[in-house]
GROMACS .gro file of C-alpha atoms in nm:
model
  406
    1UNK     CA    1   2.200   8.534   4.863
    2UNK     CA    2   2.185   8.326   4.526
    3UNK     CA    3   1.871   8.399   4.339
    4UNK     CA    4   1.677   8.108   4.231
    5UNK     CA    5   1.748   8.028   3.900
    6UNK     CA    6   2.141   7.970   4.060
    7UNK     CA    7   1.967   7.746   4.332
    8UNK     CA    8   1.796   7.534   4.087
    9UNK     CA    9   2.080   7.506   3.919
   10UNK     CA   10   2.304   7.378   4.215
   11UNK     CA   11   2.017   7.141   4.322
   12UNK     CA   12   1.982   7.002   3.988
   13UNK     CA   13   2.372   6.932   3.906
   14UNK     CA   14   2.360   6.763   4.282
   15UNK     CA   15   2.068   6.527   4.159
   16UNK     CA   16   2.251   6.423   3.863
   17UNK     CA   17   2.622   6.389   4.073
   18UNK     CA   18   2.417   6.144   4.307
   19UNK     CA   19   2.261   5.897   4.045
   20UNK     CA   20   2.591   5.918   3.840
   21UNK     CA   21   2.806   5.801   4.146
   22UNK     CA   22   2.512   5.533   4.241
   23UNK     CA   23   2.541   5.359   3.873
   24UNK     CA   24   2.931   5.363   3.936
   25UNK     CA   25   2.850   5.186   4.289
   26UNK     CA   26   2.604   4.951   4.103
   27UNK     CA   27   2.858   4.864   3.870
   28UNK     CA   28   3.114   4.735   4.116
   29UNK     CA   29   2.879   4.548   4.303
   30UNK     CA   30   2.955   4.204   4.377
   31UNK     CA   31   2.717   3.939   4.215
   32UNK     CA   32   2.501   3.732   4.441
   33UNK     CA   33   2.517   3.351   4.413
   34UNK     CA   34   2.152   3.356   4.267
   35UNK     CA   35   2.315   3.586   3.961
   36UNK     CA   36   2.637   3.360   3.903
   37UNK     CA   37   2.350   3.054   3.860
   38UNK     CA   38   2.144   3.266   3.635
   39UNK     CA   39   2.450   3.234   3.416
   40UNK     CA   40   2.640   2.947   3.488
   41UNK     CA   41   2.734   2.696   3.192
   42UNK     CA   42   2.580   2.398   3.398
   43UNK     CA   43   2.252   2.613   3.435
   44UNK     CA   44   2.236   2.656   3.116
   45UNK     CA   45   2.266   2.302   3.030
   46UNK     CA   46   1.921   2.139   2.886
   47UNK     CA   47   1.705   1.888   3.104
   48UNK     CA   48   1.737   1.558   2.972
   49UNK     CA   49   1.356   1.547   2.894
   50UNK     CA   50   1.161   1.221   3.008
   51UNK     CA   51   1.088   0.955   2.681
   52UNK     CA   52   0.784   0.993   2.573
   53UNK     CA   53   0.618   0.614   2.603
   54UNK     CA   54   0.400   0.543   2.333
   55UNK     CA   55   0.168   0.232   2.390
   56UNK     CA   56   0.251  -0.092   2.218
   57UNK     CA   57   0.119  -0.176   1.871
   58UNK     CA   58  -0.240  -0.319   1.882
   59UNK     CA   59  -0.454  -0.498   1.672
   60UNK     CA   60  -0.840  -0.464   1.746
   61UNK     CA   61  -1.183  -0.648   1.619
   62UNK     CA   62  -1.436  -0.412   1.546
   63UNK     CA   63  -1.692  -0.662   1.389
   64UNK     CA   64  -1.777  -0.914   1.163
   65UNK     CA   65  -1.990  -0.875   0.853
   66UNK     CA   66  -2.225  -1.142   0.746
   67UNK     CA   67  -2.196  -1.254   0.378
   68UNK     CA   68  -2.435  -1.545   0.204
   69UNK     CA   69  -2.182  -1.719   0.024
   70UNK     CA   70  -1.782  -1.863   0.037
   71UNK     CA   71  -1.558  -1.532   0.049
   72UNK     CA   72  -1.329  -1.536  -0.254
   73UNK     CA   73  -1.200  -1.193  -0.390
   74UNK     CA   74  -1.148  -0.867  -0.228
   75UNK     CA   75  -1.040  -0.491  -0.305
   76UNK     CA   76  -1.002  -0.127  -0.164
   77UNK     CA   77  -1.039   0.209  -0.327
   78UNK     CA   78  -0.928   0.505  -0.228
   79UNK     CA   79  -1.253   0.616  -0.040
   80UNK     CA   80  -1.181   0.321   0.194
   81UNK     CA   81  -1.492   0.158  -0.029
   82UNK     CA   82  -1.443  -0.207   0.002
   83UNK     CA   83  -1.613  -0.496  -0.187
   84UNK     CA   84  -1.610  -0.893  -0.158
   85UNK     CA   85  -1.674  -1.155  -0.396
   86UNK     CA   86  -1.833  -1.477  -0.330
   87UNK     CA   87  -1.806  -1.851  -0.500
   88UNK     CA   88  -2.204  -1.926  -0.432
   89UNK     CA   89  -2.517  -1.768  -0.294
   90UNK     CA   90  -2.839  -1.572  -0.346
   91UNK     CA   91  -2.559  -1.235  -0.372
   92UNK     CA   92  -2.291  -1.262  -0.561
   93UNK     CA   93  -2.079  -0.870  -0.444
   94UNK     CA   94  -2.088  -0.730  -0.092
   95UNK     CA   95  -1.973  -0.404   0.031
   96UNK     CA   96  -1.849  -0.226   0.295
   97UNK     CA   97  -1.841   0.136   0.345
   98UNK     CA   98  -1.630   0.332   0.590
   99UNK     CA   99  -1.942   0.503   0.744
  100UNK     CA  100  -2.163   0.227   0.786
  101UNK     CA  101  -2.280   0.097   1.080
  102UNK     CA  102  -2.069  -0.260   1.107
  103UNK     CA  103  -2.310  -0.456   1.266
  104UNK     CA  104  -2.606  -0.413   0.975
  105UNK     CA  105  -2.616  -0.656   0.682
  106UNK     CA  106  -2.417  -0.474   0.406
  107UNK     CA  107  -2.501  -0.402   0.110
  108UNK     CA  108  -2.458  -0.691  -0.215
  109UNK     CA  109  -2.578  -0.736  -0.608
  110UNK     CA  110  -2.641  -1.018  -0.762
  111UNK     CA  111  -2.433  -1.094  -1.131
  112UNK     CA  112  -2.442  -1.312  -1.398
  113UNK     CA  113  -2.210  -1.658  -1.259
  114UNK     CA  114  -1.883  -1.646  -1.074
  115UNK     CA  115  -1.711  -1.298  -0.967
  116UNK     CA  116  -1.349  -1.287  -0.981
  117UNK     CA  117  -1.133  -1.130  -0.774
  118UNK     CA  118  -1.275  -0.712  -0.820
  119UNK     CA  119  -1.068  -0.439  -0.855
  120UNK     CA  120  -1.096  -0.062  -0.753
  121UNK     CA  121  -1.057   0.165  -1.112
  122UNK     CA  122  -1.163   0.441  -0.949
  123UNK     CA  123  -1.331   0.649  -0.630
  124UNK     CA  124  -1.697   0.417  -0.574
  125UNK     CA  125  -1.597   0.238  -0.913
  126UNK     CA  126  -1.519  -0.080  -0.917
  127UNK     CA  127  -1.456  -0.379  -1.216
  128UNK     CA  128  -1.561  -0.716  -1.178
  129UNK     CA  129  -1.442  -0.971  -1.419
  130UNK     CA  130  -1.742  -1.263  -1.458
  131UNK     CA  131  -1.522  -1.560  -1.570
  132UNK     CA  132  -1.845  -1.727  -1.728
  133UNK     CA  133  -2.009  -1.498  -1.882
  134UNK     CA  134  -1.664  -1.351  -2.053
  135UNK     CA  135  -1.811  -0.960  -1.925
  136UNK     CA  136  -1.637  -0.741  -1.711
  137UNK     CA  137  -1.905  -0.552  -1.510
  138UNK     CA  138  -1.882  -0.191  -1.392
  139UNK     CA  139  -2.019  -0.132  -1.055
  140UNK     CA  140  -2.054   0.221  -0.875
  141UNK     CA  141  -2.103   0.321  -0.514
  142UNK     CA  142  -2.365   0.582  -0.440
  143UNK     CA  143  -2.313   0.750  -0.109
  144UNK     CA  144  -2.569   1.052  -0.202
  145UNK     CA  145  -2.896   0.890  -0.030
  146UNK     CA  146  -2.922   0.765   0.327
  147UNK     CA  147  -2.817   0.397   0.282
  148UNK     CA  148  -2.555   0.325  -0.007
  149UNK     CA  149  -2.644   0.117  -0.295
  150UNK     CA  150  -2.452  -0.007  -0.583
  151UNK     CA  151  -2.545   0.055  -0.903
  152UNK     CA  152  -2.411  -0.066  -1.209
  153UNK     CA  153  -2.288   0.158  -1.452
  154UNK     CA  154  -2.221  -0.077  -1.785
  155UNK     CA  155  -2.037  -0.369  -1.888
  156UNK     CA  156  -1.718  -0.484  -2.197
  157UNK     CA  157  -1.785  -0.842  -2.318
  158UNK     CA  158  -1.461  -0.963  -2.346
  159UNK     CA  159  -1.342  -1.247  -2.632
  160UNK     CA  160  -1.134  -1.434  -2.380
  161UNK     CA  161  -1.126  -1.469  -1.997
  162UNK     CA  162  -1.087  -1.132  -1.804
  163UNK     CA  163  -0.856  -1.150  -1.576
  164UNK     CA  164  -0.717  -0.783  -1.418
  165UNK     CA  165  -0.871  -0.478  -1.459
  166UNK     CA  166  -0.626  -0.165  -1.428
  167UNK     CA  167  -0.638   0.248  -1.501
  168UNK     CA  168  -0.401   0.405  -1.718
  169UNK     CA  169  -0.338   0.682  -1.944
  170UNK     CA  170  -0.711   0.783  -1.854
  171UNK     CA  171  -0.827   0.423  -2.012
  172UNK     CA  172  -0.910   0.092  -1.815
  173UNK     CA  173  -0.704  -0.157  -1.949
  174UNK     CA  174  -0.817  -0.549  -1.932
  175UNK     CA  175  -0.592  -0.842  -1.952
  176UNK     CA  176  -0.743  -1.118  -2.091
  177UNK     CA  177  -0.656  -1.554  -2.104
  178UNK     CA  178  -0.767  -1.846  -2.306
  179UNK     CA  179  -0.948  -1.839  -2.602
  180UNK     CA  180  -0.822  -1.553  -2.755
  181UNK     CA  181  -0.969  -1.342  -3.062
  182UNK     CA  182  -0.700  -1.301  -3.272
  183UNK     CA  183  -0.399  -1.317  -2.999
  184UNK     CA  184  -0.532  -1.023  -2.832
  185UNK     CA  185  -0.464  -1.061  -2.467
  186UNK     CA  186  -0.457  -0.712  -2.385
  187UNK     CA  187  -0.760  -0.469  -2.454
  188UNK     CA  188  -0.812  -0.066  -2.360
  189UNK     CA  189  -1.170   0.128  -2.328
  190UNK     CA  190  -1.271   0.412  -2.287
  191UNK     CA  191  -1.467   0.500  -1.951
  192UNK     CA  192  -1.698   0.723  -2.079
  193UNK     CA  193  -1.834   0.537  -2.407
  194UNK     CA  194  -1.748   0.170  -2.314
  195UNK     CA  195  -1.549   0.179  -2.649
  196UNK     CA  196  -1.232  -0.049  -2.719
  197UNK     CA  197  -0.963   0.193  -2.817
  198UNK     CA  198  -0.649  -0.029  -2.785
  199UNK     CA  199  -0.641  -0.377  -2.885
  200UNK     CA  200  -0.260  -0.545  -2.822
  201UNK     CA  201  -0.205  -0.910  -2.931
  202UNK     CA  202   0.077  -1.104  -2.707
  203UNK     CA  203   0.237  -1.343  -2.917
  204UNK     CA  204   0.050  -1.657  -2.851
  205UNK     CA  205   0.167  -1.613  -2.505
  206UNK     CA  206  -0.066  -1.605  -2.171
  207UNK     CA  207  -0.078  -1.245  -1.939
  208UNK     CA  208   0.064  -1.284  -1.592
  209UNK     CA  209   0.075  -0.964  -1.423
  210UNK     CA  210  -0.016  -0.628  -1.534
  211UNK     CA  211   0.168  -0.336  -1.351
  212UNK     CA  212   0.154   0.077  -1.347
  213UNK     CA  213   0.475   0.252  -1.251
  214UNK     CA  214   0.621   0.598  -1.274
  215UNK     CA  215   0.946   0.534  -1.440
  216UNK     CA  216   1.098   0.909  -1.438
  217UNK     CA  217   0.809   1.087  -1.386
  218UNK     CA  218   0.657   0.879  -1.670
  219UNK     CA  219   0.351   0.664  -1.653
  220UNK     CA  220   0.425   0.326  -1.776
  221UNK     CA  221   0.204   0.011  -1.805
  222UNK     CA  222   0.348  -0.374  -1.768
  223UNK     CA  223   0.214  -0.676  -1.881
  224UNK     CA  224   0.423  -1.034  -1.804
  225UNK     CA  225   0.343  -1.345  -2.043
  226UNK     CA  226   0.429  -1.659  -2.023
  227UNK     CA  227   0.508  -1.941  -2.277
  228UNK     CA  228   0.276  -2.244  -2.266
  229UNK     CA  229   0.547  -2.437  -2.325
  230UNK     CA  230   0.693  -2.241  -2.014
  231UNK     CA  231   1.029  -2.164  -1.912
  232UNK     CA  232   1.049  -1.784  -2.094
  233UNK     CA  233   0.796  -1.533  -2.180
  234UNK     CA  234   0.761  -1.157  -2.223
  235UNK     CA  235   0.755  -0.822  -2.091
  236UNK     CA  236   0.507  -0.558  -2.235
  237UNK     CA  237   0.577  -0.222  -2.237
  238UNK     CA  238   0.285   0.033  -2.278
  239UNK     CA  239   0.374   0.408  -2.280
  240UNK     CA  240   0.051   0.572  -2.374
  241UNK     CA  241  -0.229   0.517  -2.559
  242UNK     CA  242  -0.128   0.602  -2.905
  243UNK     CA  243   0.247   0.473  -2.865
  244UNK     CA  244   0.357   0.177  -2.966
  245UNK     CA  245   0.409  -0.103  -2.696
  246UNK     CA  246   0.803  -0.228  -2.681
  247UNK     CA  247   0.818  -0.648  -2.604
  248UNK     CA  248   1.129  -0.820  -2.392
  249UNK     CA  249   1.190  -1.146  -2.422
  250UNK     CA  250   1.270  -1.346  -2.113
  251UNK     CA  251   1.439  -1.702  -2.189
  252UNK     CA  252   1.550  -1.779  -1.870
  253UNK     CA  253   1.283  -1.830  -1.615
  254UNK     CA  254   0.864  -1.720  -1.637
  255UNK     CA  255   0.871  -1.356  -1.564
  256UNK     CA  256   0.604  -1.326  -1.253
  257UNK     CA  257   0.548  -0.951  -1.201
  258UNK     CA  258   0.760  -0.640  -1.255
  259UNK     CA  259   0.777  -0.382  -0.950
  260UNK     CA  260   1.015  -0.130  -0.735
  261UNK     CA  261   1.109  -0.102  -0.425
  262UNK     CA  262   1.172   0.239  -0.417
  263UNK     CA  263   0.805   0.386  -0.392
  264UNK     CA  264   0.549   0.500  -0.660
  265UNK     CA  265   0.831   0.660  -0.861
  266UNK     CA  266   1.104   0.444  -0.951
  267UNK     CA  267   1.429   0.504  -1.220
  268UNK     CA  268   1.450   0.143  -1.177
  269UNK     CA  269   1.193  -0.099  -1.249
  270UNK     CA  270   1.254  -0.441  -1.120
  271UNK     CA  271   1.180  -0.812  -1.274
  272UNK     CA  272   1.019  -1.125  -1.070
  273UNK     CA  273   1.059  -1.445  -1.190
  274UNK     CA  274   0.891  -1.771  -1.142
  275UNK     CA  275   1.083  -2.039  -0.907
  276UNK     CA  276   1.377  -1.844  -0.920
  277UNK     CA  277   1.544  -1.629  -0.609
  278UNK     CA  278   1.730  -1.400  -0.879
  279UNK     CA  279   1.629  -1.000  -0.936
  280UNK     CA  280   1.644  -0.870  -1.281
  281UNK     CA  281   1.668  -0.520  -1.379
  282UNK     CA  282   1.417  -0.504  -1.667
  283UNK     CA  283   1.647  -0.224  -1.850
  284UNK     CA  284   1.924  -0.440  -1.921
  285UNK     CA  285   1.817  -0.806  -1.824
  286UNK     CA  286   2.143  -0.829  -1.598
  287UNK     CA  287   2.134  -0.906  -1.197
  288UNK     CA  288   2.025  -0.688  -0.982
  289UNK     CA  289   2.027  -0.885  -0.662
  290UNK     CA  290   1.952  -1.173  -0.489
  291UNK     CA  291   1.651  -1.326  -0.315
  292UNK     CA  292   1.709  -1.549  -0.032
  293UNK     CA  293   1.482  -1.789  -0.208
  294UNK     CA  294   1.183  -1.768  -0.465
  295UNK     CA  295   0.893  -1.582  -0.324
  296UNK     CA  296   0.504  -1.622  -0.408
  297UNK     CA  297   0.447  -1.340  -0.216
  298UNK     CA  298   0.623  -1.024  -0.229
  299UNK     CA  299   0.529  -0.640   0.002
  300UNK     CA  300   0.752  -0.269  -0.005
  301UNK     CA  301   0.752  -0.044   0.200
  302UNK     CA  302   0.864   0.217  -0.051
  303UNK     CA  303   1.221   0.276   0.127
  304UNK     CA  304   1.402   0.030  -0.055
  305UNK     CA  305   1.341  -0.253   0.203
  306UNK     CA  306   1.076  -0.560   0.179
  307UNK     CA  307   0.943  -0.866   0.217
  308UNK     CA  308   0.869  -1.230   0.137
  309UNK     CA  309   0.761  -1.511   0.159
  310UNK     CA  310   0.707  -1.859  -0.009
  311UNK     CA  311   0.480  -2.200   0.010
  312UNK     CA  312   0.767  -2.392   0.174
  313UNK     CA  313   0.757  -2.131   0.487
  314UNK     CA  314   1.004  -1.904   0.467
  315UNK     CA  315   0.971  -1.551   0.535
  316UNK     CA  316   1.236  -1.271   0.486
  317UNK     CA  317   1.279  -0.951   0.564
  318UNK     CA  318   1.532  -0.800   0.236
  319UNK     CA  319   1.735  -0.492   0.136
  320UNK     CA  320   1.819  -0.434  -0.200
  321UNK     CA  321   2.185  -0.564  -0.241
  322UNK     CA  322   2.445  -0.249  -0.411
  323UNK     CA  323   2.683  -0.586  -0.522
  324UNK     CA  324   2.398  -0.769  -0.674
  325UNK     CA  325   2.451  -1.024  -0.359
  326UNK     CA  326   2.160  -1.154  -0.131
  327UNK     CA  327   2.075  -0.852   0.154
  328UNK     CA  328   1.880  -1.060   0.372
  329UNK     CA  329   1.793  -0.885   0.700
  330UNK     CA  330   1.592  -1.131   0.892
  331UNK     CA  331   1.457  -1.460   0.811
  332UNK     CA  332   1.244  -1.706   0.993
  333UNK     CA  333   1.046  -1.997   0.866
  334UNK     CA  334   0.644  -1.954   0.951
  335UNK     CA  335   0.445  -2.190   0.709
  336UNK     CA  336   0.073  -2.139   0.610
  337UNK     CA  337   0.116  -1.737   0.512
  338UNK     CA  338  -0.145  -1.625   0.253
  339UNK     CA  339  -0.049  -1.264   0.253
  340UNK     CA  340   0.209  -0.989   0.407
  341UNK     CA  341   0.166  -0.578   0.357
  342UNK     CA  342   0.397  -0.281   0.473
  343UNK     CA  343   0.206  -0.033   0.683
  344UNK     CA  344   0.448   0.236   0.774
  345UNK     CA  345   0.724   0.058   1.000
  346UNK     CA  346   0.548  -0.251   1.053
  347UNK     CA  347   0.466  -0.540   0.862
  348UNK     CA  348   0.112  -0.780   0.875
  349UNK     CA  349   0.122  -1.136   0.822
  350UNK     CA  350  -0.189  -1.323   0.759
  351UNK     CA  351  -0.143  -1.683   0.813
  352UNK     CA  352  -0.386  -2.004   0.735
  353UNK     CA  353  -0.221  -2.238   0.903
  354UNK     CA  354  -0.244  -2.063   1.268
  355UNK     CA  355  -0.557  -1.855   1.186
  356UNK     CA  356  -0.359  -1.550   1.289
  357UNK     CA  357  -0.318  -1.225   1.186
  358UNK     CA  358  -0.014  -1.066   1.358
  359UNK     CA  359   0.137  -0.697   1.330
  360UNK     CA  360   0.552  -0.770   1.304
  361UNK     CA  361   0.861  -0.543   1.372
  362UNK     CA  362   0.992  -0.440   1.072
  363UNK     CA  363   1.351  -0.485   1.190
  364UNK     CA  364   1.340  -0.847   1.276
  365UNK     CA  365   0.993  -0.962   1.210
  366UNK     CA  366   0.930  -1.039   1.600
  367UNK     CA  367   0.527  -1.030   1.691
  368UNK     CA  368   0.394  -0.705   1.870
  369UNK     CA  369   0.024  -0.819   1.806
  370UNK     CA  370  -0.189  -1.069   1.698
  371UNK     CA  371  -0.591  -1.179   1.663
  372UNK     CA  372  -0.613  -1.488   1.621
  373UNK     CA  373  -0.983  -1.636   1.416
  374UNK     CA  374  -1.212  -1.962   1.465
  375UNK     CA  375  -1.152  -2.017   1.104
  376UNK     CA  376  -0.884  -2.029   0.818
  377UNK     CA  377  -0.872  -1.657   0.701
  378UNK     CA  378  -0.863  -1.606   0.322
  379UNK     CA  379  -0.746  -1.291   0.194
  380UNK     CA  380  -0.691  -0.889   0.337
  381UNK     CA  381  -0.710  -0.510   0.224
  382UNK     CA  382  -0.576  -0.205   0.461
  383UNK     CA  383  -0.722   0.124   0.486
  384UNK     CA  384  -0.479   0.285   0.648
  385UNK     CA  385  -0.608   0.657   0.609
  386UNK     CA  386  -0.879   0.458   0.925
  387UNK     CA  387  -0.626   0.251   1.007
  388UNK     CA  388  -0.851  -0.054   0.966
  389UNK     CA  389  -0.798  -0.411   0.825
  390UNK     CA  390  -1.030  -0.602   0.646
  391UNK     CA  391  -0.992  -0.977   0.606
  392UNK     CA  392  -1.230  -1.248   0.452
  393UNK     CA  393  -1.307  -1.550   0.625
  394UNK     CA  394  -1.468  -1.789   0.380
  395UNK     CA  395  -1.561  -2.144   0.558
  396UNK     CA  396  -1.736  -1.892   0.842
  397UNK     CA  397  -1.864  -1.675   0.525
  398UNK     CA  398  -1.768  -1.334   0.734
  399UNK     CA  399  -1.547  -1.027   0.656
  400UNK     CA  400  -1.382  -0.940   0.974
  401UNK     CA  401  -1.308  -0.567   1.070
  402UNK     CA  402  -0.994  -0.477   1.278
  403UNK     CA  403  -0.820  -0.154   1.405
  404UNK     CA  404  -0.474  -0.146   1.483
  405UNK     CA  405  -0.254   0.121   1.660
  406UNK     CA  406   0.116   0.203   1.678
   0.00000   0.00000   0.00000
């Protein structure tokens, strides 16, 4: 008899024979069907996945806020603050705030005479050039107590007519027409002190346009003048506060405005001109391409495509043009539009003449919404961070709020 130490030992090399021979039987096995599909190449395939729908672009009227007075002027900051300017009545400034509730009478501030069109210089700040009066007035948004209120914050009494209002170099710069002190049709102060650090004389010549650009990462400030004799004019260039400004002359054609299409930040700032469809690049003066006629009213979209439009009708969607030759993409003729903005991939028109505002295709202009108003609309602003649009209607003396979707 073995002892059993020996036994174990026999019973243990049998246990490991067995479950050696059963993984060289599992080996060999034959696969099912349900394993060849677990690795087939047409299992493995993906699902074509269902499109997602998304719903159709819409355009929708929140409200309408009162105002005592014809609309004129409006602006945006970057709060989504926005404030309205009136020809007559008891207020002369209304505003808007995101948070408020619509439907209550908004808030307003009465100034000396007519307010021009306003402009945003800052978060709550905003400039209001007072024609009349020759004063620029400083107005500021306080959102610290229950209700807002405006308050006004100081004032530059200007030698000629203020006309735009713009930030740069950490100064507000003011262009100014007619009756000029001395030339000077372009002024800097500082924010803080009210003080005039800059004073820039333009030839005799009357400011157009001012613009602020990054040219190559540099901040750069344009001012367009015209000839009173017209036909030619100037370009100011303004690099900083203590450089010296550089002067273009333009002899053929008024310039209008200078801009890019290619965003905030540009290598390649651009030249409008009055009445003419042609392009300049401001570097050299030469072609840079064509229009497909000569627009009053210009938007980007910051991807090198945009559009315009002019007082005979015509509106046009346009690429910039590599050969200097027209890139028109789409054009249709739609008379009576006021204004036109870029909002992502779409385009608004506002429109007198139908009392529309519609939300377009980018690719070939083609309506995917539209409000339509009892009365002739004037002038619009977007906050698109609330994707809202506001729009003055002066004859019915009411700002109309929208939403839109896409």
């Amino acid at each position: 008899m073995r002892p059993p130490q020996c036994r174990l030992w026999l019973l243990s090399c049998a246990l490991l024979l067995t479950l050696t021979a059963g993984c060289r039987q599992n080996t060999d096995v034959e696969p099912t069907p349900q394993d060849v599909a677990k690795v087939s190449p047409e299992a493995s395939k993906p699902v074509d996945a269902e499109p997602i729908k998304r719903p159709p672009p819409a355009l929708t009227p929140l409200a309408r806020v009162d105002a005592d007075g014809t609309l004129f002027g409006i602006a945006i900051d970057e709060l989504g603050n926005v404030m309205v300017t009136t020809l007559r009545g008891r207020k002369a400034v209304y505003v808007v705030t995101p948070e408020q509730d619509l439907h209550k009478t908004p808030i307003a501030l009465e100034v000396e005479g007519f307010a021009s069109f306003p402009f945003a210089v800052g978060r709550g700040l905003f400039a209001i050039p007072l024609p009349t009066a020759k004063t620029v007035e400083f107005v500021r948004i306080d959102v610290s107590t229950a209700e807002p209120t405006l308050q006004r914050v100081g004032s530059i009494k200007t030698a000629g007519v203020p006309a735009q209002v713009l930030e740069a170099f950490g100064l507000l710069w003011f262009s100014q027409r007619h009756d000029l002190d001395g030339g000077i049709g372009l002024l800097a102060v500082e924010p803080a002190t009210g003080k005039i650090v800059v004073s820039l004389p333009t030839e005799g010549e009357v400011p157009v346009e001012m613009t602020r650009l990054l040219v190559d990462k540099q901040e750069k400030l344009f001012l367009t003048t015209r000839n009173d004799g017209g036909g030619a004019g100037h370009v100011m260039t303004v690099t900083g506060a203590d450089a010296a400004p550089t002067s273009v002359a333009v002899t053929d054609g008024v310039p209008m405005r200078v801009f890019s299409i290619d965003g905030e930040e540009t290598a390649r700032p651009l030249l409008l001109r009055y009445e003419t469809p042609t392009v300049l690049d401001l570097q050299t003066l030469e072609t840079a391409f064509r229009l497909p006629f000569a627009p009053h009213l210009m938007a980007t979209n910051g991807g090198g495509v945009f559009a315009v439009s002019n007082p005979a009708g015509e509106l046009a969607r346009v690429a910039r043009g590599s050969d200097g030759g027209e890139a028109t993409l789409h054009r249709m003729t739609e008379p009576g539009v006021v204004a036109i903005e870029f909002v992502d991939s779409l385009l608004f028109v506002l429109n007198s003449k139908t009392h529309t505002l519609s939300l377009r295709s980018k690719a070939d202009l083609e309506e995917n919404a539209v409000v339509t108003f009892e009365g002739e609309p004037g002038r619009m602003v977007v906050d698109r961070a609330r994707q809202r649009v506001y729009l003055t209607l002066p004859e019915l003396q009411q700002i109309a709020v929208l939403s839109y979707s896409f």
